[in-house]
mmCIF file of C-alpha atoms in Angstrom:
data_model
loop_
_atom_site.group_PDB
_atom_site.id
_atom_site.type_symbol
_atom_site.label_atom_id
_atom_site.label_comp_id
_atom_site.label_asym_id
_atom_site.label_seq_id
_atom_site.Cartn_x
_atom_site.Cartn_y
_atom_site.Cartn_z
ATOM 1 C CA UNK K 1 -9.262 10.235 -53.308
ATOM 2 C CA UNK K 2 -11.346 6.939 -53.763
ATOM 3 C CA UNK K 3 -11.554 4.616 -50.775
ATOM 4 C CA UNK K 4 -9.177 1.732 -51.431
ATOM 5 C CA UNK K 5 -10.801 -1.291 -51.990
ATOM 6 C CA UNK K 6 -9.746 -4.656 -50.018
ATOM 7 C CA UNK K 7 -9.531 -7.685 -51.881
ATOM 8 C CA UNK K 8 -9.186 -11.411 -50.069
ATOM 9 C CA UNK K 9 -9.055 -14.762 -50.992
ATOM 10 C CA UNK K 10 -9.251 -17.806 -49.246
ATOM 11 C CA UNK K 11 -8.529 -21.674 -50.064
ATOM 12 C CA UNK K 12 -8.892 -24.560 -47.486
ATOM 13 C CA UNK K 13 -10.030 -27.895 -47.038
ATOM 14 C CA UNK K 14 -12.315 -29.836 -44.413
ATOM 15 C CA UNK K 15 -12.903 -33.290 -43.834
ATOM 16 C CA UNK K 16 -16.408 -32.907 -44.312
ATOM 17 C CA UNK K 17 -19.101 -33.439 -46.465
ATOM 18 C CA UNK K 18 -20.393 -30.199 -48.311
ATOM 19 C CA UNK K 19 -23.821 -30.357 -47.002
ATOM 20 C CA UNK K 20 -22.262 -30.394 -43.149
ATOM 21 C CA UNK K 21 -20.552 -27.660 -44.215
ATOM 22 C CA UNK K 22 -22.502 -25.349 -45.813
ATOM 23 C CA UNK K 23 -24.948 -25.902 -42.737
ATOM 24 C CA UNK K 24 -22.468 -24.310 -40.431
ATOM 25 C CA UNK K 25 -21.486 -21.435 -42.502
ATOM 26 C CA UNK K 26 -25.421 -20.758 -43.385
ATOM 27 C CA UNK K 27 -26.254 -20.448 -39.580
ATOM 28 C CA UNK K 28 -24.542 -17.436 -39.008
ATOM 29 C CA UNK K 29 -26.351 -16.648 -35.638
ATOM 30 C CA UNK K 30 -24.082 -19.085 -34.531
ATOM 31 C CA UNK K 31 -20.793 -18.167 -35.328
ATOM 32 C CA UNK K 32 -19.663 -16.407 -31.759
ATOM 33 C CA UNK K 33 -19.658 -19.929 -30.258
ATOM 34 C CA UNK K 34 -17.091 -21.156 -32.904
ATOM 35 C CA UNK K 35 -15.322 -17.950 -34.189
ATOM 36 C CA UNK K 36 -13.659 -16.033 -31.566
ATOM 37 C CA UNK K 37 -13.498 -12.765 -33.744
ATOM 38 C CA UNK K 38 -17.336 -13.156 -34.445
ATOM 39 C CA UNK K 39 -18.325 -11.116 -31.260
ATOM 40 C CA UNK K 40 -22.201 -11.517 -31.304
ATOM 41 C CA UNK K 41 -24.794 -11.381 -34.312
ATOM 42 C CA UNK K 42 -27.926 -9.851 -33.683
ATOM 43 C CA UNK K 43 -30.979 -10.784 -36.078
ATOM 44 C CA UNK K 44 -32.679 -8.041 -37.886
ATOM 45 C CA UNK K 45 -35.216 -10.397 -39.684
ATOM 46 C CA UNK K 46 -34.631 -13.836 -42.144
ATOM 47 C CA UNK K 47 -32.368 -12.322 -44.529
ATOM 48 C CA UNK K 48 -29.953 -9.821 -42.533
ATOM 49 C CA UNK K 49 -28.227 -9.299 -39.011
ATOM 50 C CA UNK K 50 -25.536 -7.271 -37.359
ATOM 51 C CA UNK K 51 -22.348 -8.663 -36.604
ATOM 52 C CA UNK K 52 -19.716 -7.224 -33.900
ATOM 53 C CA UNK K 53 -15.890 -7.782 -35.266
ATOM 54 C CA UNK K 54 -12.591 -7.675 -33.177
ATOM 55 C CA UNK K 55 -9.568 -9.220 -34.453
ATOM 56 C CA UNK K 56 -5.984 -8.510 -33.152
ATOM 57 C CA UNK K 57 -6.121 -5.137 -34.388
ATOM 58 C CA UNK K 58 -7.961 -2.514 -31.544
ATOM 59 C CA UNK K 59 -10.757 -1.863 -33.481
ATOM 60 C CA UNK K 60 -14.335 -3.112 -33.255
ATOM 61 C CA UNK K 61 -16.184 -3.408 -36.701
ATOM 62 C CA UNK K 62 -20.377 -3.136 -37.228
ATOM 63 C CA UNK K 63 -21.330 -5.457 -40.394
ATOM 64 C CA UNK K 64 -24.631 -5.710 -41.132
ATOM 65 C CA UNK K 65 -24.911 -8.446 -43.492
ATOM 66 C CA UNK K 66 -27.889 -9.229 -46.299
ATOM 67 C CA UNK K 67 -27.991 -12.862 -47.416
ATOM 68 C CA UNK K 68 -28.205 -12.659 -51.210
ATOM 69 C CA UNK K 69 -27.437 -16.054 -51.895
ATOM 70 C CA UNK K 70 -27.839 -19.247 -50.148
ATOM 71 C CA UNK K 71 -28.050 -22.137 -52.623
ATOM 72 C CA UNK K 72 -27.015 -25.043 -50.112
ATOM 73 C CA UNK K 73 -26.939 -27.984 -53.339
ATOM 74 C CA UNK K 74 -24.633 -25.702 -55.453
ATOM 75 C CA UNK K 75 -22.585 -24.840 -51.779
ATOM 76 C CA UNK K 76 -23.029 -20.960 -52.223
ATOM 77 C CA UNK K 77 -23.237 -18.318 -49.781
ATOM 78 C CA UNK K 78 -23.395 -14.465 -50.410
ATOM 79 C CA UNK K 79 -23.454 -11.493 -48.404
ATOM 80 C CA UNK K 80 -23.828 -8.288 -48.708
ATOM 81 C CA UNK K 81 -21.785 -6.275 -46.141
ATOM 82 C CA UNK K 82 -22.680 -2.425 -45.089
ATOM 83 C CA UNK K 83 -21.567 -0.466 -41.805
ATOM 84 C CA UNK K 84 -17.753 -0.286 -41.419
ATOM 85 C CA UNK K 85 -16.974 -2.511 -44.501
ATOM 86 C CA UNK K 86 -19.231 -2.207 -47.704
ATOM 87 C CA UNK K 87 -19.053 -4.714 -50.094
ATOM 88 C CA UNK K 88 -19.510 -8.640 -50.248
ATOM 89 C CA UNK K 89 -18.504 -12.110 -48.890
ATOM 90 C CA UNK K 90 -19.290 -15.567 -50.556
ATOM 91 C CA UNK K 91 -18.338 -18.974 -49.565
ATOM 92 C CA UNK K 92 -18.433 -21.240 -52.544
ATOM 93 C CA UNK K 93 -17.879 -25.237 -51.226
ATOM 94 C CA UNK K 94 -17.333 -28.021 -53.079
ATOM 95 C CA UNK K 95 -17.125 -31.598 -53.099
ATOM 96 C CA UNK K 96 -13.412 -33.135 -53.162
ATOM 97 C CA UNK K 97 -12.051 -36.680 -52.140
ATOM 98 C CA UNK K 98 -12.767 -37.064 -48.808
ATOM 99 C CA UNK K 99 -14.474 -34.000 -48.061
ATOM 100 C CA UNK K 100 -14.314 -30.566 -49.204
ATOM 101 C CA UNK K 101 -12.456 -27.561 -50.541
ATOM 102 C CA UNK K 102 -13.720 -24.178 -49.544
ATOM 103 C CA UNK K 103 -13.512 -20.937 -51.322
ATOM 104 C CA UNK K 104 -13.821 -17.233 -49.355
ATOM 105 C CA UNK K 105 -13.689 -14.473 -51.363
ATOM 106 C CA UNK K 106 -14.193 -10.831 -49.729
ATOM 107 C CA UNK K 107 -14.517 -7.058 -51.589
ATOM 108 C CA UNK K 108 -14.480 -4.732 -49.166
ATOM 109 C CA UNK K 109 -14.358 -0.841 -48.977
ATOM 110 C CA UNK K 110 -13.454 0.646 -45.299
ATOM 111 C CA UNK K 111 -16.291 3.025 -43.661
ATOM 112 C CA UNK K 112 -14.731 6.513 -43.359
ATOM 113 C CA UNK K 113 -13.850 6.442 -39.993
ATOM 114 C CA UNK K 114 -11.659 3.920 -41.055
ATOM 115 C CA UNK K 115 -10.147 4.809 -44.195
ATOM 116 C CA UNK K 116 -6.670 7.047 -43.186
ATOM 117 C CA UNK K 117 -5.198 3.453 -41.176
ATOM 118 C CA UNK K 118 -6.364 1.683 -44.319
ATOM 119 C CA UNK K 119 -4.408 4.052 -46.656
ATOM 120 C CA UNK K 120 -1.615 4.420 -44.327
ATOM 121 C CA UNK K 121 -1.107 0.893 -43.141
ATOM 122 C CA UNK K 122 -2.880 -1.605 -45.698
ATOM 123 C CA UNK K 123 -0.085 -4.452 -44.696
ATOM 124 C CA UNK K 124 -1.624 -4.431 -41.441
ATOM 125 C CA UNK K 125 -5.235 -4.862 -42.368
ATOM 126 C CA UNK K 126 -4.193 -7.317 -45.006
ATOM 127 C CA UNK K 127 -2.270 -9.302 -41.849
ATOM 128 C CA UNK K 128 -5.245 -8.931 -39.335
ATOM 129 C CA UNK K 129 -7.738 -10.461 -41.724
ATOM 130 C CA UNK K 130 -5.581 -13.412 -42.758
ATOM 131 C CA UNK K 131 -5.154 -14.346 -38.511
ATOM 132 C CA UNK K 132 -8.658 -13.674 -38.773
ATOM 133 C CA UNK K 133 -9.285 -16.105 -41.481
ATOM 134 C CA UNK K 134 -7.283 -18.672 -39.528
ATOM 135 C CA UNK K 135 -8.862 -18.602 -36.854
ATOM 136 C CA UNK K 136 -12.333 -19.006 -38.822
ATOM 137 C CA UNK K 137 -10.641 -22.324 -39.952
ATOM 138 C CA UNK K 138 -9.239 -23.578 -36.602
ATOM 139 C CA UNK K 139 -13.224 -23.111 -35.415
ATOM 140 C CA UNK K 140 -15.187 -24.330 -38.070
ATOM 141 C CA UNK K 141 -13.214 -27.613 -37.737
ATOM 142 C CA UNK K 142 -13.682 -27.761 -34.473
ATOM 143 C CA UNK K 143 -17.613 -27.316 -34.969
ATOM 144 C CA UNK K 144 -17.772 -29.777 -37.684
ATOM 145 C CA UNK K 145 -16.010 -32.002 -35.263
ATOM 146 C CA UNK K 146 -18.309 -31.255 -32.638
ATOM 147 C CA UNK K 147 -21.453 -32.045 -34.518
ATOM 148 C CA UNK K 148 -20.612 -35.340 -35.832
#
C-alpha cells in the first residue's frame, strides 16, 4: 500500500508589513524562542538544518529541511522536508490593508515508522497539526510584536 499523503492548508492574517514578516519566517534558527512545538534547529550549512518536532501528540519528529526558495520581495518561502515527513512547506505572504495575509501550504508523506497511526488514525494527525498551526500563529504575533 502507498504511504498516504498529508495535505494542509493554512490562511491567516498579521498586522504586519510583509517584509517584517517574511524576516521572521526566513530565520528559521529562531523559531524555538517563538514556536513552542519548534524544539531546537540545528544548522547543517546556509541552505538546510534539522528541526526537533513535538506537538500534543507523544511523538517527536526529525525534519531536516532544504531551503529551495526564499524570494523575500515576492514573500516566498520553500522547503523541502526529509526524515519523518518527506515532502514540502511554503509560506507565500502578501500585502493586504493594514498588513498581511499569509498562506501555509504543507505535502507531507509520514516516515515508516510512522505510517500504521497515520493510516489508522489520520483525524488525529490532521487535529495535532492544526493546534500546531495555532500555536505557530499565537507566536509569530507575539514575535512581530516583540520586534517592533
Amino acid at each position: 500500500m502507498a504511504a498516504q499523503t498529508f495535505d494542509f492548508s493554512s490562511v491567516w492574517f498579521v498586522d504586519a508589513e510583509p517584509p517584517d514578516v517574511v524576516a521572521v519566517l526566513a530565520d528559521i534558527d529562531r523559531y524555538p524562542t517563538w514556536w513552542p512545538q519548534v524544539r531546537s534547529v540545528d544548522r547543517i550549512d546556509d541552505d538546510s538544518g534539522v528541526a526537533v518536532v513535538r506537538s500534543l501528540l507523544p511523538v517527536t519528529l526529525r525534519l531536516r529541511m532544504t531551503r529551495v526558495v526564499e524570494d523575500r520581495e515576492a514573500g516566498v518561502l520553500r522547503v523541502l522536508l526529509a526524515g519523518d515527513l518527506v515532502g514540502h512547506a511554503q509560506w507565500h505572504i502578501a500585502t493586504v490593508p493594514q498588513g498581511s495575509v499569509l498562506h501555509f501550504g504543507q505535502s507531507v508523506r509520514v516516515a515508516t515508522r510512522l505510517e500504521r497511526m497515520a493510516t489508522l488514525v489520520p483525524w488525529l494527525l490532521r487535529a495535532n497539526h492544526a493546534w500546531m498551526m495555532r500555536q505557530c500563529r499565537h507566536g509569530l504575533a507575539r514575535e512581530l510584536t516583540r520586534r517592533r
